[in-house]
Structure formats: C-alpha cells, structure tokens
Coordinates of C-alpha atoms and ligand atoms in Angstrom, one line a residue:
Chain A
M30 CA 27.8 -138.9 48.5
L31 CA 28.9 -142.4 47.8
T32 CA 32.7 -142.6 47.6
L33 CA 34.4 -145.7 46.1
T34 CA 38.2 -146.1 45.9
C35 CA 39.3 -147.3 42.4
P36 CA 41.5 -150.4 42.9
Y37 CA 43.4 -149.6 39.8
C38 CA 44.4 -145.9 40.2
G39 CA 43.8 -145.6 43.9
V40 CA 41.7 -142.5 43.6
A41 CA 38.8 -142.1 46.1
A42 CA 36.2 -141.3 43.5
E43 CA 32.9 -139.6 44.2
E44 CA 29.7 -141.0 42.8
T45 CA 29.6 -138.3 40.1
E46 CA 33.0 -139.5 38.8
L47 CA 31.8 -143.1 38.5
H48 CA 29.3 -145.0 36.4
P49 CA 27.3 -147.9 38.0
G50 CA 27.2 -151.1 36.1
G51 CA 24.8 -153.4 38.0
E52 CA 25.2 -156.8 39.7
S53 CA 28.7 -158.3 39.4
H54 CA 29.9 -161.9 39.1
L55 CA 27.2 -162.9 36.7
K56 CA 28.0 -166.0 34.8
R57 CA 27.4 -165.5 31.1
F58 CA 25.1 -167.9 29.3
G59 CA 25.1 -167.5 25.6
P60 CA 24.2 -169.5 22.5
G61 CA 23.6 -173.2 23.3
S62 CA 22.5 -172.6 26.9
S63 CA 19.0 -173.4 28.2
D64 CA 16.3 -170.7 27.9
T65 CA 16.1 -170.6 31.7
D66 CA 19.8 -169.9 32.1
F67 CA 19.9 -167.4 29.3
E68 CA 16.9 -165.5 30.7
A69 CA 18.3 -165.5 34.2
Y70 CA 21.6 -164.2 32.9
L71 CA 19.9 -161.4 31.2
F72 CA 17.2 -160.4 33.6
A73 CA 17.0 -162.2 37.0
R74 CA 18.8 -160.3 39.6
K75 CA 19.5 -160.9 43.3
N76 CA 18.6 -157.3 44.1
P77 CA 19.4 -157.9 47.8
K78 CA 18.5 -155.6 50.7
G79 CA 21.9 -155.7 52.4
V80 CA 25.2 -156.9 51.1
H81 CA 25.6 -156.5 47.4
F82 CA 28.4 -157.0 44.9
E83 CA 28.4 -154.8 41.8
R84 CA 30.3 -153.4 38.9
W85 CA 31.4 -149.8 38.7
R86 CA 33.4 -147.9 36.1
H87 CA 35.8 -145.2 36.9
L88 CA 34.4 -143.2 34.1
Y89 CA 35.9 -139.8 34.6
G90 CA 39.2 -141.2 35.9
C91 CA 41.2 -144.1 34.6
G92 CA 38.2 -145.5 32.8
K93 CA 38.6 -149.0 34.2
W94 CA 35.8 -151.3 35.4
F95 CA 36.1 -152.6 39.0
L96 CA 33.9 -154.3 41.5
A97 CA 32.6 -153.1 44.9
A98 CA 31.0 -154.7 47.9
R99 CA 28.3 -152.4 49.4
D100 CA 25.3 -152.6 51.6
T101 CA 22.2 -151.4 49.8
A102 CA 20.2 -150.8 53.0
T103 CA 22.9 -148.6 54.7
L104 CA 25.1 -147.6 51.7
Q105 CA 28.1 -148.8 53.8
V106 CA 31.0 -149.7 51.4
F107 CA 33.0 -152.8 52.5
G108 CA 35.7 -152.5 49.8
T109 CA 36.5 -152.5 46.1
Y110 CA 38.5 -155.0 44.1
R111 CA 39.7 -155.8 40.6
A112 CA 37.2 -157.0 38.0
Q113 CA 39.2 -160.1 37.1
T114 CA 38.0 -162.2 40.1
P115 CA 35.3 -164.9 39.7
T116 CA 34.1 -164.4 43.4
P117 CA 34.8 -161.7 46.0
P118 CA 38.3 -162.1 47.5
A119 CA 38.8 -163.3 51.1
E120 CA 39.7 -159.8 52.5
I121 CA 36.4 -158.4 51.2
V122 CA 34.5 -161.3 52.9
A123 CA 36.4 -160.5 56.1
A124 CA 35.5 -156.8 55.9
I125 CA 31.9 -157.7 55.4
Q126 CA 31.9 -160.2 58.3
A127 CA 33.6 -157.7 60.5
A128 CA 30.5 -155.5 60.1
R129 CA 27.9 -158.2 59.6
P130 CA 28.9 -161.2 61.7
H131 CA 26.0 -163.3 60.6
W132 CA 26.5 -162.7 56.9
Q133 CA 27.6 -165.8 54.9
P134 CA 28.8 -166.0 51.3
D135 CA 26.3 -167.6 48.9
W136 CA 29.0 -169.0 46.7
D137 CA 31.3 -172.0 47.1
T138 CA 34.3 -170.8 49.1
S139 CA 36.1 -174.2 49.1
P140 CA 39.3 -174.3 47.0
P141 CA 38.4 -175.3 43.5
R142 CA 38.9 -178.9 42.2
N143 CA 40.0 -180.3 45.6
A144 CA 40.8 -183.9 46.3
E145 CA 37.2 -184.8 47.2
G146 CA 36.0 -183.8 43.8
D147 CA 34.3 -180.7 42.7
S148 CA 30.5 -181.0 42.6
A149 CA 29.8 -177.5 41.3
P150 CA 26.9 -177.9 38.9
G151 CA 26.7 -176.5 35.4
L152 CA 30.5 -176.4 34.7
G153 CA 30.4 -179.0 31.9
D154 CA 31.7 -181.7 34.2
D155 CA 29.3 -184.4 33.2
P156 CA 31.3 -187.7 33.4
A157 CA 30.4 -188.8 29.9
P158 CA 27.8 -187.8 27.3
N159 CA 24.5 -189.7 27.5
P160 CA 24.9 -192.7 25.2
T161 CA 21.1 -192.7 24.4
P162 CA 20.4 -190.4 21.4
A163 CA 18.0 -187.7 22.3
R164 CA 14.5 -188.3 21.0
D165 CA 13.2 -185.8 18.5
S166 CA 10.0 -184.6 20.0
F167 CA 8.5 -183.7 16.6
A168 CA 8.8 -187.3 15.3
Chain B
M13 CA -13.8 -172.7 50.2
S14 CA -14.7 -173.5 53.8
V15 CA -13.5 -170.5 55.6
M16 CA -14.8 -169.6 59.0
T17 CA -15.8 -166.0 59.4
P18 CA -16.8 -164.3 62.6
A19 CA -20.4 -163.1 62.5
S20 CA -19.5 -159.4 62.3
D21 CA -17.7 -160.1 59.0
A22 CA -20.1 -162.5 57.5
T23 CA -22.0 -160.2 55.3
P24 CA -20.0 -158.8 52.4
Q25 CA -21.3 -155.4 51.5
H26 CA -21.2 -154.2 47.9
G27 CA -21.3 -150.6 46.8
A28 CA -21.4 -147.7 49.1
T29 CA -24.9 -148.1 50.6
A30 CA -24.3 -149.5 54.0
R31 CA -21.0 -148.1 55.1
R32 CA -19.7 -149.0 58.5
S33 CA -17.6 -145.8 58.5
G34 CA -20.7 -143.7 57.6
R35 CA -21.4 -142.2 54.2
Y36 CA -19.5 -138.9 53.6
S37 CA -21.7 -136.2 52.2
V38 CA -22.6 -132.5 52.7
F39 CA -25.4 -133.6 55.0
A40 CA -22.9 -135.7 57.1
I41 CA -20.7 -132.6 57.4
V42 CA -23.7 -130.5 58.6
R43 CA -24.7 -133.2 61.0
Q44 CA -21.3 -133.7 62.4
A45 CA -20.8 -129.9 62.7
M46 CA -23.7 -129.9 65.2
G47 CA -21.6 -132.3 67.3
L48 CA -18.4 -130.2 66.9
H49 CA -17.0 -132.9 64.6
A50 CA -16.4 -135.3 67.5
G51 CA -18.7 -138.0 66.1
W52 CA -16.9 -139.0 62.9
G53 CA -16.2 -142.7 62.9
R54 CA -12.9 -144.2 62.0
A55 CA -12.3 -144.5 58.3
W56 CA -11.1 -148.1 58.6
A57 CA -10.8 -150.7 61.4
S58 CA -7.6 -152.0 62.9
P59 CA -8.5 -155.6 63.5
E60 CA -6.6 -158.5 65.1
P61 CA -5.5 -160.8 62.3
R62 CA -7.4 -164.1 61.9
R63 CA -5.7 -167.4 61.5
R64 CA -6.8 -167.8 57.9
Y65 CA -8.0 -165.8 54.9
Q66 CA -9.0 -166.8 51.4
V67 CA -6.7 -164.2 49.9
V68 CA -3.8 -162.5 51.6
V69 CA -2.4 -159.4 49.9
V70 CA 1.1 -158.3 51.0
G71 CA 1.6 -154.5 50.8
A72 CA -0.9 -151.8 51.6
G73 CA 0.2 -149.4 48.9
G74 CA -2.2 -148.2 46.3
H75 CA -1.8 -151.4 44.2
G76 CA -2.3 -153.8 47.1
L77 CA -5.4 -151.9 48.4
A78 CA -6.9 -151.6 44.9
T79 CA -6.4 -155.3 44.3
A80 CA -8.3 -156.1 47.5
Y81 CA -11.0 -153.6 46.7
Y82 CA -11.7 -155.0 43.2
L83 CA -11.5 -158.6 44.6
G84 CA -14.5 -157.6 46.7
K85 CA -16.3 -155.3 44.3
N86 CA -15.9 -157.3 41.0
H87 CA -15.5 -160.8 42.2
G88 CA -17.3 -161.0 45.5
I89 CA -14.2 -162.1 47.4
T90 CA -14.2 -160.3 50.7
D91 CA -12.4 -162.8 53.0
V92 CA -9.2 -160.8 52.4
A93 CA -6.4 -159.4 54.5
V94 CA -4.0 -156.7 53.4
I95 CA -0.8 -157.0 55.4
E96 CA 1.5 -154.0 55.6
K97 CA 4.8 -153.7 57.4
G98 CA 4.5 -150.0 58.0
W99 CA 1.5 -147.8 57.6
L100 CA -0.9 -148.0 54.7
G101 CA 0.2 -145.7 51.8
G102 CA 3.6 -145.1 53.4
G103 CA 5.6 -146.6 50.6
N104 CA 5.9 -145.1 47.1
T105 CA 2.2 -144.4 47.0
G106 CA 2.6 -141.7 49.6
R107 CA 5.9 -140.5 48.1
N108 CA 5.2 -139.9 44.5
T109 CA 4.5 -136.7 42.4
T110 CA 1.0 -138.0 41.4
I111 CA 1.2 -137.5 37.7
I112 CA -1.6 -139.3 35.9
R113 CA -1.6 -139.9 32.1
S114 CA -2.3 -142.7 29.6
N115 CA -0.4 -141.5 26.6
Y116 CA 1.8 -144.6 26.2
L117 CA 3.3 -145.9 23.0
Q118 CA 2.6 -149.7 23.3
D119 CA -0.9 -151.0 23.1
P120 CA -0.9 -153.2 26.2
S121 CA 0.4 -150.2 28.2
A122 CA -2.2 -147.8 26.7
A123 CA -5.0 -150.3 27.6
I124 CA -4.2 -150.7 31.3
Y125 CA -3.2 -147.1 31.9
D126 CA -6.2 -145.8 30.1
K127 CA -8.5 -148.2 32.0
S128 CA -6.9 -146.7 35.1
L129 CA -7.4 -143.1 34.0
K130 CA -11.1 -143.9 33.3
L131 CA -11.5 -145.4 36.8
Y132 CA -9.8 -142.3 38.3
E133 CA -12.4 -140.1 36.6
T134 CA -15.1 -141.5 38.7
L135 CA -13.1 -142.8 41.7
S136 CA -14.2 -140.2 44.2
Q137 CA -17.8 -141.1 43.6
D138 CA -17.1 -144.9 43.5
L139 CA -15.2 -144.8 46.8
N140 CA -17.3 -142.0 48.4
Y141 CA -14.0 -140.4 49.2
N142 CA -12.5 -137.3 47.6
V143 CA -9.3 -138.3 45.9
M144 CA -9.0 -134.8 44.4
F145 CA -8.5 -136.1 40.9
S146 CA -7.6 -133.0 38.9
P147 CA -7.6 -133.6 35.1
R148 CA -5.7 -130.3 34.5
G149 CA -4.0 -131.6 31.4
L150 CA -0.5 -132.9 30.9
I151 CA 2.2 -131.8 28.5
M152 CA 5.4 -133.7 27.6
L153 CA 7.9 -131.3 26.2
A154 CA 9.8 -132.1 23.0
Q155 CA 13.2 -130.4 23.4
T156 CA 15.1 -132.3 20.6
E157 CA 14.2 -133.3 17.1
H158 CA 14.2 -136.9 18.1
E159 CA 11.8 -136.3 20.9
M160 CA 9.6 -134.4 18.6
R161 CA 9.4 -137.3 16.1
G162 CA 9.0 -139.7 19.0
Y163 CA 6.0 -137.8 20.4
R164 CA 4.4 -137.4 17.0
R165 CA 4.6 -141.2 16.7
T166 CA 3.0 -141.5 20.1
V167 CA 0.1 -139.2 19.0
H168 CA -0.5 -141.5 16.1
A169 CA -0.3 -144.6 18.3
N170 CA -2.7 -143.0 20.8
H171 CA -5.2 -142.3 18.0
L172 CA -5.2 -145.9 17.0
Q173 CA -5.6 -146.9 20.7
G174 CA -8.5 -144.5 21.1
V175 CA -6.6 -142.4 23.6
A176 CA -7.1 -138.7 22.9
T177 CA -3.8 -136.9 22.7
R178 CA -2.5 -134.2 20.3
W179 CA 0.7 -132.5 19.2
I180 CA 0.9 -128.9 20.1
D181 CA 3.4 -126.4 18.7
A182 CA 5.6 -124.1 20.8
P183 CA 3.3 -120.9 20.6
E184 CA 0.3 -122.9 21.8
L185 CA 2.4 -124.5 24.5
K186 CA 3.5 -121.0 25.7
R187 CA -0.1 -120.0 25.9
L188 CA -0.9 -123.0 28.1
V189 CA 2.3 -122.6 30.2
P190 CA 3.0 -118.9 30.5
I191 CA 5.9 -119.4 32.9
I192 CA 7.9 -121.5 30.4
N193 CA 11.0 -120.3 28.5
I194 CA 10.7 -121.8 25.1
A195 CA 13.8 -120.2 23.7
G196 CA 16.4 -122.5 25.2
P197 CA 19.3 -121.8 24.6
R198 CA 20.5 -125.4 25.4
Y199 CA 17.2 -127.2 24.9
P200 CA 14.6 -125.0 23.2
V201 CA 11.0 -126.2 23.5
L202 CA 9.9 -127.3 20.0
G203 CA 6.3 -128.4 21.0
G204 CA 4.7 -131.0 23.1
L205 CA 2.6 -134.1 23.5
Y206 CA -0.6 -132.9 25.1
Q207 CA -3.1 -135.1 26.9
E208 CA -6.0 -133.0 28.2
R209 CA -7.4 -135.7 30.3
G210 CA -4.2 -136.2 32.2
G211 CA -3.5 -134.6 35.6
T212 CA -3.0 -135.4 39.2
A213 CA -4.7 -136.7 42.3
R214 CA -4.1 -136.7 46.0
H215 CA -1.9 -139.7 46.6
D216 CA -2.7 -140.3 50.3
A217 CA -6.4 -140.0 49.6
V218 CA -6.2 -142.7 46.9
A219 CA -4.8 -145.1 49.5
W220 CA -7.1 -144.0 52.2
G221 CA -10.2 -144.1 50.0
Y222 CA -9.5 -147.7 48.9
A223 CA -8.6 -148.7 52.5
R224 CA -11.9 -147.4 53.8
A225 CA -13.9 -149.1 51.1
C226 CA -12.0 -152.4 51.8
S227 CA -12.6 -152.1 55.5
D228 CA -16.3 -151.4 54.9
M229 CA -16.5 -154.7 52.9
G230 CA -15.2 -156.5 56.0
M231 CA -11.7 -157.0 54.8
H232 CA -8.8 -156.7 57.3
I233 CA -6.1 -154.1 56.8
I234 CA -3.3 -155.1 59.2
Q235 CA -0.7 -152.5 59.6
N236 CA 2.7 -152.7 61.4
C237 CA 2.9 -156.3 60.5
E238 CA 5.9 -157.3 58.3
V239 CA 5.8 -160.5 56.3
T240 CA 9.0 -162.3 57.2
G241 CA 8.5 -165.7 55.6
I242 CA 6.4 -167.6 53.1
D243 CA 5.6 -171.2 53.8
T244 CA 5.3 -173.3 50.6
A245 CA 4.8 -177.0 50.1
G246 CA 4.5 -178.9 46.9
G247 CA 4.7 -175.8 44.8
R248 CA 1.9 -174.0 46.7
V249 CA 1.8 -171.4 49.4
R250 CA 0.2 -172.4 52.7
A251 CA 0.8 -169.4 54.9
V252 CA 2.8 -166.3 55.5
E253 CA 4.9 -165.8 58.7
T254 CA 4.4 -162.3 60.0
G255 CA 5.4 -160.1 62.9
R256 CA 2.0 -161.0 64.3
G257 CA 2.1 -164.7 63.8
R258 CA 1.4 -167.2 61.1
I259 CA -1.5 -166.4 58.7
E260 CA -2.8 -169.0 56.3
C261 CA -4.3 -168.3 52.9
D262 CA -5.6 -170.0 49.8
K263 CA -4.0 -167.4 47.6
L264 CA -1.3 -164.9 48.1
A265 CA -0.8 -161.6 46.2
I266 CA 2.6 -160.0 46.5
V267 CA 2.3 -156.3 45.8
V268 CA 5.3 -154.7 47.5
A269 CA 7.0 -152.6 44.8
G270 CA 10.7 -152.0 45.9
H271 CA 10.6 -155.1 48.2
S272 CA 9.4 -157.5 45.5
S273 CA 12.7 -159.3 45.2
A274 CA 12.8 -160.0 49.0
L275 CA 9.3 -161.5 49.0
A276 CA 10.0 -163.5 45.9
G277 CA 13.1 -164.8 47.6
M278 CA 11.0 -166.0 50.6
A279 CA 8.8 -167.9 48.1
G280 CA 11.9 -169.4 46.3
F281 CA 11.9 -167.6 43.0
R282 CA 13.6 -164.6 41.4
L283 CA 12.3 -161.6 39.6
P284 CA 13.7 -159.4 36.8
I285 CA 13.6 -156.5 39.2
E286 CA 16.2 -154.0 40.6
S287 CA 15.3 -151.6 43.3
V288 CA 16.6 -148.0 43.1
A289 CA 15.9 -144.7 44.7
L290 CA 13.8 -142.1 43.0
Q291 CA 13.4 -138.6 44.6
A292 CA 11.0 -135.7 44.6
L293 CA 11.0 -132.3 46.2
V294 CA 8.6 -129.4 46.8
S295 CA 9.1 -125.7 47.0
E296 CA 7.5 -123.2 49.3
P297 CA 3.9 -122.4 48.3
I298 CA 3.4 -119.6 45.9
K299 CA 0.4 -118.1 44.1
P300 CA -1.2 -120.2 41.3
C301 CA 1.1 -119.9 38.2
L302 CA 1.0 -123.4 36.5
D303 CA -2.3 -125.2 35.9
V304 CA -1.0 -128.1 33.8
V305 CA 1.5 -130.8 34.5
V306 CA 4.7 -130.4 32.5
M307 CA 7.3 -133.2 31.9
A308 CA 10.7 -132.6 30.4
N309 CA 12.2 -135.9 29.7
T310 CA 15.3 -134.9 27.8
V311 CA 16.5 -132.9 30.8
H312 CA 15.0 -135.3 33.4
G313 CA 12.6 -133.1 35.2
Y314 CA 8.9 -132.7 35.8
L315 CA 6.7 -130.2 37.5
S316 CA 3.2 -129.4 38.7
Q317 CA 1.7 -127.0 41.2
S318 CA -0.1 -128.5 44.1
D319 CA -3.4 -127.2 45.3
K320 CA -1.5 -125.7 48.3
G321 CA 0.7 -123.8 45.8
E322 CA 3.9 -125.8 46.2
M323 CA 5.8 -126.6 43.0
V324 CA 6.1 -130.4 43.0
I325 CA 9.3 -131.5 41.3
G326 CA 10.7 -134.9 40.3
G327 CA 13.6 -136.1 38.3
G328 CA 15.7 -139.2 37.5
T329 CA 16.5 -142.3 39.5
D330 CA 19.8 -143.2 41.0
G331 CA 21.7 -145.7 38.8
F332 CA 22.6 -148.2 41.5
N333 CA 20.6 -150.6 43.8
N334 CA 19.4 -148.8 46.9
Y335 CA 16.9 -149.5 49.6
T336 CA 17.4 -146.2 51.5
Q337 CA 14.4 -143.9 50.9
R338 CA 16.8 -141.0 50.2
G339 CA 18.7 -140.9 47.0
S340 CA 21.8 -139.0 45.8
W341 CA 22.2 -135.2 46.1
Q342 CA 23.5 -134.7 42.6
H343 CA 20.2 -135.9 41.2
V344 CA 18.5 -133.1 43.0
E345 CA 21.0 -130.7 41.6
E346 CA 20.6 -132.1 38.1
T347 CA 16.8 -131.9 38.2
V348 CA 16.7 -128.4 39.5
R349 CA 19.4 -127.2 37.1
A350 CA 17.4 -128.6 34.2
L351 CA 14.1 -127.1 35.3
I352 CA 15.4 -123.6 36.0
E353 CA 16.5 -123.3 32.4
T354 CA 13.0 -124.1 31.2
F355 CA 11.3 -122.3 34.1
P356 CA 13.6 -119.4 35.0
M357 CA 11.2 -118.1 37.7
L358 CA 11.8 -121.3 39.8
S359 CA 15.4 -120.1 40.5
R360 CA 14.0 -117.8 43.2
L361 CA 12.1 -120.4 45.1
K362 CA 13.2 -122.1 48.3
M363 CA 12.8 -125.9 48.4
L364 CA 10.9 -127.1 51.5
R365 CA 11.3 -130.9 51.5
Q366 CA 13.0 -133.6 49.6
W367 CA 12.4 -137.4 50.0
G368 CA 12.9 -140.7 48.1
G369 CA 11.1 -143.9 47.4
I370 CA 12.4 -147.3 46.4
V371 CA 11.1 -148.0 42.9
D372 CA 11.1 -151.5 41.3
M373 CA 12.6 -151.4 37.8
T374 CA 12.1 -154.3 35.3
G375 CA 14.2 -155.1 32.3
D376 CA 11.8 -153.5 29.9
R377 CA 10.5 -150.8 32.2
S378 CA 7.0 -152.3 32.1
P379 CA 5.1 -153.8 35.0
I380 CA 4.6 -157.4 35.9
L381 CA 1.2 -158.8 36.7
S382 CA 1.7 -162.5 36.7
A383 CA 1.3 -166.0 38.0
T384 CA 4.6 -167.3 39.5
P385 CA 6.4 -170.6 39.8
V386 CA 4.4 -171.1 43.0
G387 CA 0.9 -172.1 41.9
N388 CA -1.2 -169.9 44.1
I389 CA 1.1 -166.9 44.4
F390 CA 0.6 -163.9 42.1
V391 CA 2.8 -160.9 41.8
N392 CA 2.1 -157.3 40.9
C393 CA 5.3 -155.2 40.7
G394 CA 7.7 -153.4 38.4
W395 CA 5.6 -150.2 38.2
G396 CA 8.9 -148.5 38.8
T397 CA 8.8 -144.7 38.5
G398 CA 5.3 -144.5 37.1
G399 CA 2.7 -146.6 38.9
F400 CA 0.6 -144.1 40.8
K401 CA -1.4 -143.4 37.7
A402 CA -2.0 -147.1 37.3
I403 CA -3.4 -147.9 40.7
P404 CA -7.1 -148.4 39.8
G405 CA -6.4 -150.2 36.5
S406 CA -3.7 -152.4 38.0
G407 CA -5.9 -153.3 41.0
W408 CA -8.7 -154.2 38.6
A409 CA -6.5 -156.4 36.5
M410 CA -4.8 -158.0 39.5
A411 CA -8.1 -158.9 41.2
E412 CA -9.1 -160.6 38.0
L413 CA -5.9 -162.6 37.9
V414 CA -6.1 -163.6 41.6
A415 CA -9.8 -164.5 41.5
R416 CA -9.6 -166.6 38.3
G417 CA -6.0 -167.8 38.5
T418 CA -5.5 -166.7 34.9
P419 CA -5.0 -163.1 33.6
G420 CA -7.8 -161.2 31.9
P421 CA -7.2 -159.1 28.8
L422 CA -5.6 -156.2 30.7
A423 CA -2.9 -158.3 32.4
A424 CA -2.3 -160.9 29.7
A425 CA 0.7 -159.1 28.1
F426 CA 2.3 -158.4 31.5
G427 CA 3.2 -161.9 32.6
M428 CA 6.8 -162.5 33.6
D429 CA 7.2 -165.2 31.0
R430 CA 7.7 -162.4 28.6
F431 CA 11.3 -162.1 29.6
A432 CA 12.0 -165.7 28.6
E433 CA 10.1 -165.3 25.4
G434 CA 11.6 -162.0 24.4
R435 CA 8.1 -160.5 24.2
F436 CA 9.0 -157.2 25.8
I437 CA 6.7 -154.2 26.3
D438 CA 9.4 -151.7 25.6
E439 CA 8.2 -148.4 27.1
S440 CA 11.7 -147.4 28.1
V441 CA 12.0 -145.2 25.0
A442 CA 8.8 -143.4 25.7
A443 CA 9.1 -143.4 29.4
G444 CA 12.7 -143.8 30.4
V445 CA 12.4 -141.0 32.8
A446 CA 10.5 -140.9 36.1
H447 CA 6.8 -140.1 35.6
Ligands
LIG16 C1 9.6 -139.9 44.1 C2 8.6 -140.7 43.3 C3 7.9 -140.0 42.4 C4 6.9 -140.8 41.6 N1 6.1 -140.1 40.7 C5 5.1 -140.7 40.1 C6 4.2 -140.0 39.3 O1 4.3 -138.8 39.2 N2 3.2 -140.7 38.7 C7 3.1 -142.0 38.8 O2 2.2 -142.6 38.2 N3 4.0 -142.7 39.6 C8 5.0 -142.1 40.2 N4 5.8 -142.8 41.0 C9 5.7 -144.3 41.1 C10 4.6 -144.7 42.1 O3 4.8 -144.0 43.3 C11 4.7 -146.2 42.3 O4 4.8 -146.9 41.1 C12 3.4 -146.7 43.0 O5 3.1 -145.9 44.1 C13 3.6 -148.1 43.5 O6 2.6 -148.5 44.4 P1 2.6 -149.9 45.1 O7 1.3 -150.0 45.8 O8 3.0 -150.9 44.2 O9 3.9 -149.7 46.1 P2 4.0 -149.0 47.5 O10 3.1 -147.8 47.7 O11 5.5 -148.8 47.8 O12 3.4 -150.1 48.5 C14 4.1 -151.3 48.8 C15 3.9 -151.6 50.3 O13 4.5 -152.8 50.6 C16 4.9 -152.8 51.9 N5 5.9 -153.9 52.2 C17 7.1 -154.1 51.7 N6 7.7 -155.2 52.2 C18 6.7 -155.7 53.0 C19 6.7 -156.9 53.9 N7 7.7 -157.7 53.9 N8 5.6 -157.2 54.6 C20 4.5 -156.3 54.5 N9 4.5 -155.2 53.8 C21 5.6 -154.9 53.0 C22 5.6 -151.4 52.0 O14 5.7 -151.0 53.3 C23 4.6 -150.6 51.2 O15 3.7 -149.9 51.9 C24 6.8 -142.1 41.8 C25 7.6 -142.8 42.8 C26 8.5 -142.1 43.5 C27 9.3 -142.8 44.6
LIG17 ZN1 40.6 -145.5 38.5

C-alpha cells in the first residue's frame, strides 16, 4: 500500500488515510485569461509515466493538504513537502535525481528575478501596454 | 496517394470470401479433424514493417484494430499498419470485465454505444470469428432513492433515443437474479434499470477476430514494436520512430488508451486525460447461478458469470495517477465487501486471479474521437473504464474520421474542442463507476 509521510504532522499515513488531489503546481487562470489558458488550467494534465508531482490531503489525520513527488510507473515515493511552494524544493529534486540521474526539472530553477532579467512568460511583465488600441473585430 | 505496395498486398479483399487464413466453418472443422488439426493456418500474419503506409494506427487494442478494420471495410483503405508495443489485445482490451450495454443518458453517448451494440449483434458473422457475444441482459441496481430517480430518467431518455430499456421493480429483479439479497440492510435493492439486449462478449476474441480480418485485407499488424517518437514538420506528421525503425505515413491514428498522454506529448500537444488503475478479479468456477450482468454503482461493484463458471468482478478505480497494471488492495476489499452484502453466497468463494489495467479518464468521463493540433494526426481515447462495449462503434466512427479528415455524425460531439467550449458530454453522473 502506498505510504506518504505528512509534512505537517509527521505521520506516515497509508493510502486509506489520505485523499488524492491530482496534479500539483497548477497555475490558476481565471476570469480575464485566454480561453486556451483557462481550458489548460481546468483540463490539460501532464499525466506523466514517471516522475509526478501531486496534491494529497491527510484526510483522516490532521486534515492538511500537502504535496508529494512520486513515480507513477513504479510507485516509488521521492518525498513530500508543504503545499505553500510554487515549485518542488531542492531536496526533493535531489532525491529524485539520486534515483533517476537523467531526470531534469521542467520548470525554471534559476533564482527568480536575477540580474540578467527574468524572461518567464505570462507573468504580466510586459514592458508597457500596447499603445495601439485593439481593433474591434465586429466593426 | 502514390504508395508502393508489394505484389502480395496489392489486392485489397473485402468481405469474408477470400480469406488468407481460411474460412472458419463446421466444414472446416471436419476437414481439419481429418488432418488431426495440424493444418490450420495462422489467424494473422507477422510481417516485416514496410517503410511507408497510408495510415498508421498506434495501439492494437480493440479500438485500434476496429479502426483499421473499418478503414478497409467501409472506406477501401487497406494500406494500413497497426503498431503495437506488446501483443495485440494485451492492454485494457484483454483485461476488462466485458460488460456491453448502451443505456446511456446523453444522446451522443447513446448513439455511439448503441451503434456499437448493434455491430456486436452480428460481429461473429461479419468477422467469421466467434466473439461469443452473449446478450444475456444487464441490470443496474438502484440502491438509493436518488439512483432510482436517476435510472427512471435514463429509461425515459433511452425511449427518446430508441434504445429499449425498462425499469423493473425489486420482486421482478429477484426473479431474474435469484442469488441477490434485496433486503439490505445497508443498501436495499429498490429496483433496477434493465437492458435486455446488454450482455458480454469474449474480450480476446474481439481483438483476435478484428486482427484476423485486418490481416486478411492485407493490413500489417506489427507487434512487439513500440512507438518512441513522432516526427512532425509544419504542423503535420511525417513518420513515427519505432523499436523497428522509422515508419512513414500520410495519416496517424493514436489509439493507445492509458498511454495517450505519452503519445500526444511526442506529437507536441496535451490531452485532458489522466491515467489510473482499474482492477478486476475472478473467482473459482462454480455451477451456473447468474445469467444476467449485474452492476451496483452505489456500492461500486459489478458481477457476471463467465461461460467457464467464474464470477467476474470489478469495482472502482484508484484515485491517483498510476501506470502499474496492478491497483490498490483496498479497492479489492471495498468491492468484495460491497458485493457480498448484495450477493451473500459470494462470501464462500475463493478468488483465483486479480489484475489491473491503465484506464484513460477524461474531464467529463466521455471519450475523445478527434482531430488534433497536428493536421493529419487523429486521436481516439478517453474510453476510461467503459470502452470494451464501444469497440465496434468507436472503430466505425474513427475510421470515418481518419478517412475523411472530418468527423461523421457518431464522432462529431466527441471532439476535444468540447473542453474549451464547455460542451461536455457529462456521463459521470450516470456512469461514474467502472463499467
Ligand atoms: C479492469 C477493467 C475492467 C473493465 N471493464 C469494462 C467493462 O466491463 N465493459 C467495458 O465496456 N469496458 C471495460 N473496461 C474498459 C475497456 O477495457 C477499455 O475502455 C478498452 O479496452 C480500451 O481499448 P483500447 O483499444 O482503447 O485500449 P487497449 O486495449 O489498452 O489498447 C491500447 C494498446 O496500445 C498499446 N500501446 C501503448 N503505448 C504504445 C506505444 N508507445 N507504441 C505502440 N503501442 C502502444 C498498448 O500496448 C495497448 O495494447 C475495463 C477496463 C479495465 C482495466
Ligand atoms: Zn498530517
């Protein structure tokens, strides 16, 4: 049986004590976002065969949501960590790479907003709004 | 299409008249018996892959093979390869509990599942292969007031769709299923949704029958050959990379169930799919005691008796992504616990085998038959826990989509653009459980 250690209360909880919550680290796109982003946020999933990051809830324990790194092909658990992290922490990455030397993170691991300028797309970092007014396509 | 075909494959054969594998009949059995059954030909060929095909289908499960079959039979396209990483029918097609029904709530579902059921009714004759289709009837138990109302609604919907189903009360149900305990106590049986045309078929035989018919039409079924890459350029597929080299194609159909996300990833797009494990188990064989299929969705269990006498049992899926064909033990316990309340006599049975398959679940629990962001790639997936019953209808609709490039009436509602448009085909209420 799958056993995950809750990072909040420290209990090594069996699967029956937990509730699975699907892919973690999803960026929420809500009102005002593009249809494509909104659809992807709601439905498109990585669903990898291999290293996967997901949400779990310690339902019959402390009740907290936490995150886990797990291999979906072998069920090996690499570690669990708190839910308040935008990307998996370094020690989780190290634990994965100890077991899967060729595995590479698919997120930007460079320190945020460094001197060379952050080029992460989609974070509202457009230099200035486009001065040309948008054309009304119904006109 | 200027495709070179070796002489031996140049003449597509339609229908069952000139079978390379020989026509199966009672006379053939008698004739072969004279030769001590040493003369039976192979049911399908194991050819070397060619460099190029008009259509490449990835995945030799029921849906992939049926797609190929109807491409040949309905559209005259026989320059087709079906590429399979393991053995044909070794995925979910050979692991399911073979329930066949078409009593769905939503119209697009009823249309494609009922087309499928109608094709099943004559499939053994069409394929000249006994798929052991057994329309023994199917009952979905109502064990709560809500379920009772839900199934009555389904009966009405089915009448409008022209799918014959009816509501039966508890005494009639008890007559049809003598081994059932209708009294509860936790979940008394209040009645059921009965589809007399529903039933089961032999899962391997469905795959084998289609494979033989495809091979007879000159198509190539290439087993032990994993697709490891998809070569696209300018928004179109050019070839697939496989364990046995590069294979070019004009059109590519991806029909790989639980591995759909991986194949989509190779082609550079994502799908609204999550892969989870679904399990089944069978008991030791016992004398005939159950001649209908019974599904109990409230308690997550379903049951039929195979021709060999085994009780075939299935239940719910795991809740987390999983590519191991195993599944969690507590789901076995949960399923069995639920079923022995409703069928107390099961408590004395020994279970012989348990196994799992990787099922492909979509956001609205309905399948995807769709064009993709890559112009000449088409996907057929998302059948999840209930696609065995859909194999013939799905293959029919998919062949139409691949041949014409646009969906016909059966597939039209199942495009993946429905997730962007919010046009869901919400069967999760009616079919949230494995089936
Ligand atoms: C335990 C269980 C019980 C079920 N019970 C029922 C039921 O009672 N009734 C019902 O209607 N449905 C049921 N289902 C669902 C049904 O089995 C599936 O929906 C259906 O079989 C899917 O068929 P398929 O051809 O799409 O997939 P599969 O049969 O899984 O075929 C896909 C094939 O693709 C191959 N493949 C994957 N990746 C690659 C690659 N990279 N290269 C080449 N080949 C590849 C796989 O090896 C596999 O053979 C059940 C499923 C399970 C697991
Ligand atoms: Zn906890």
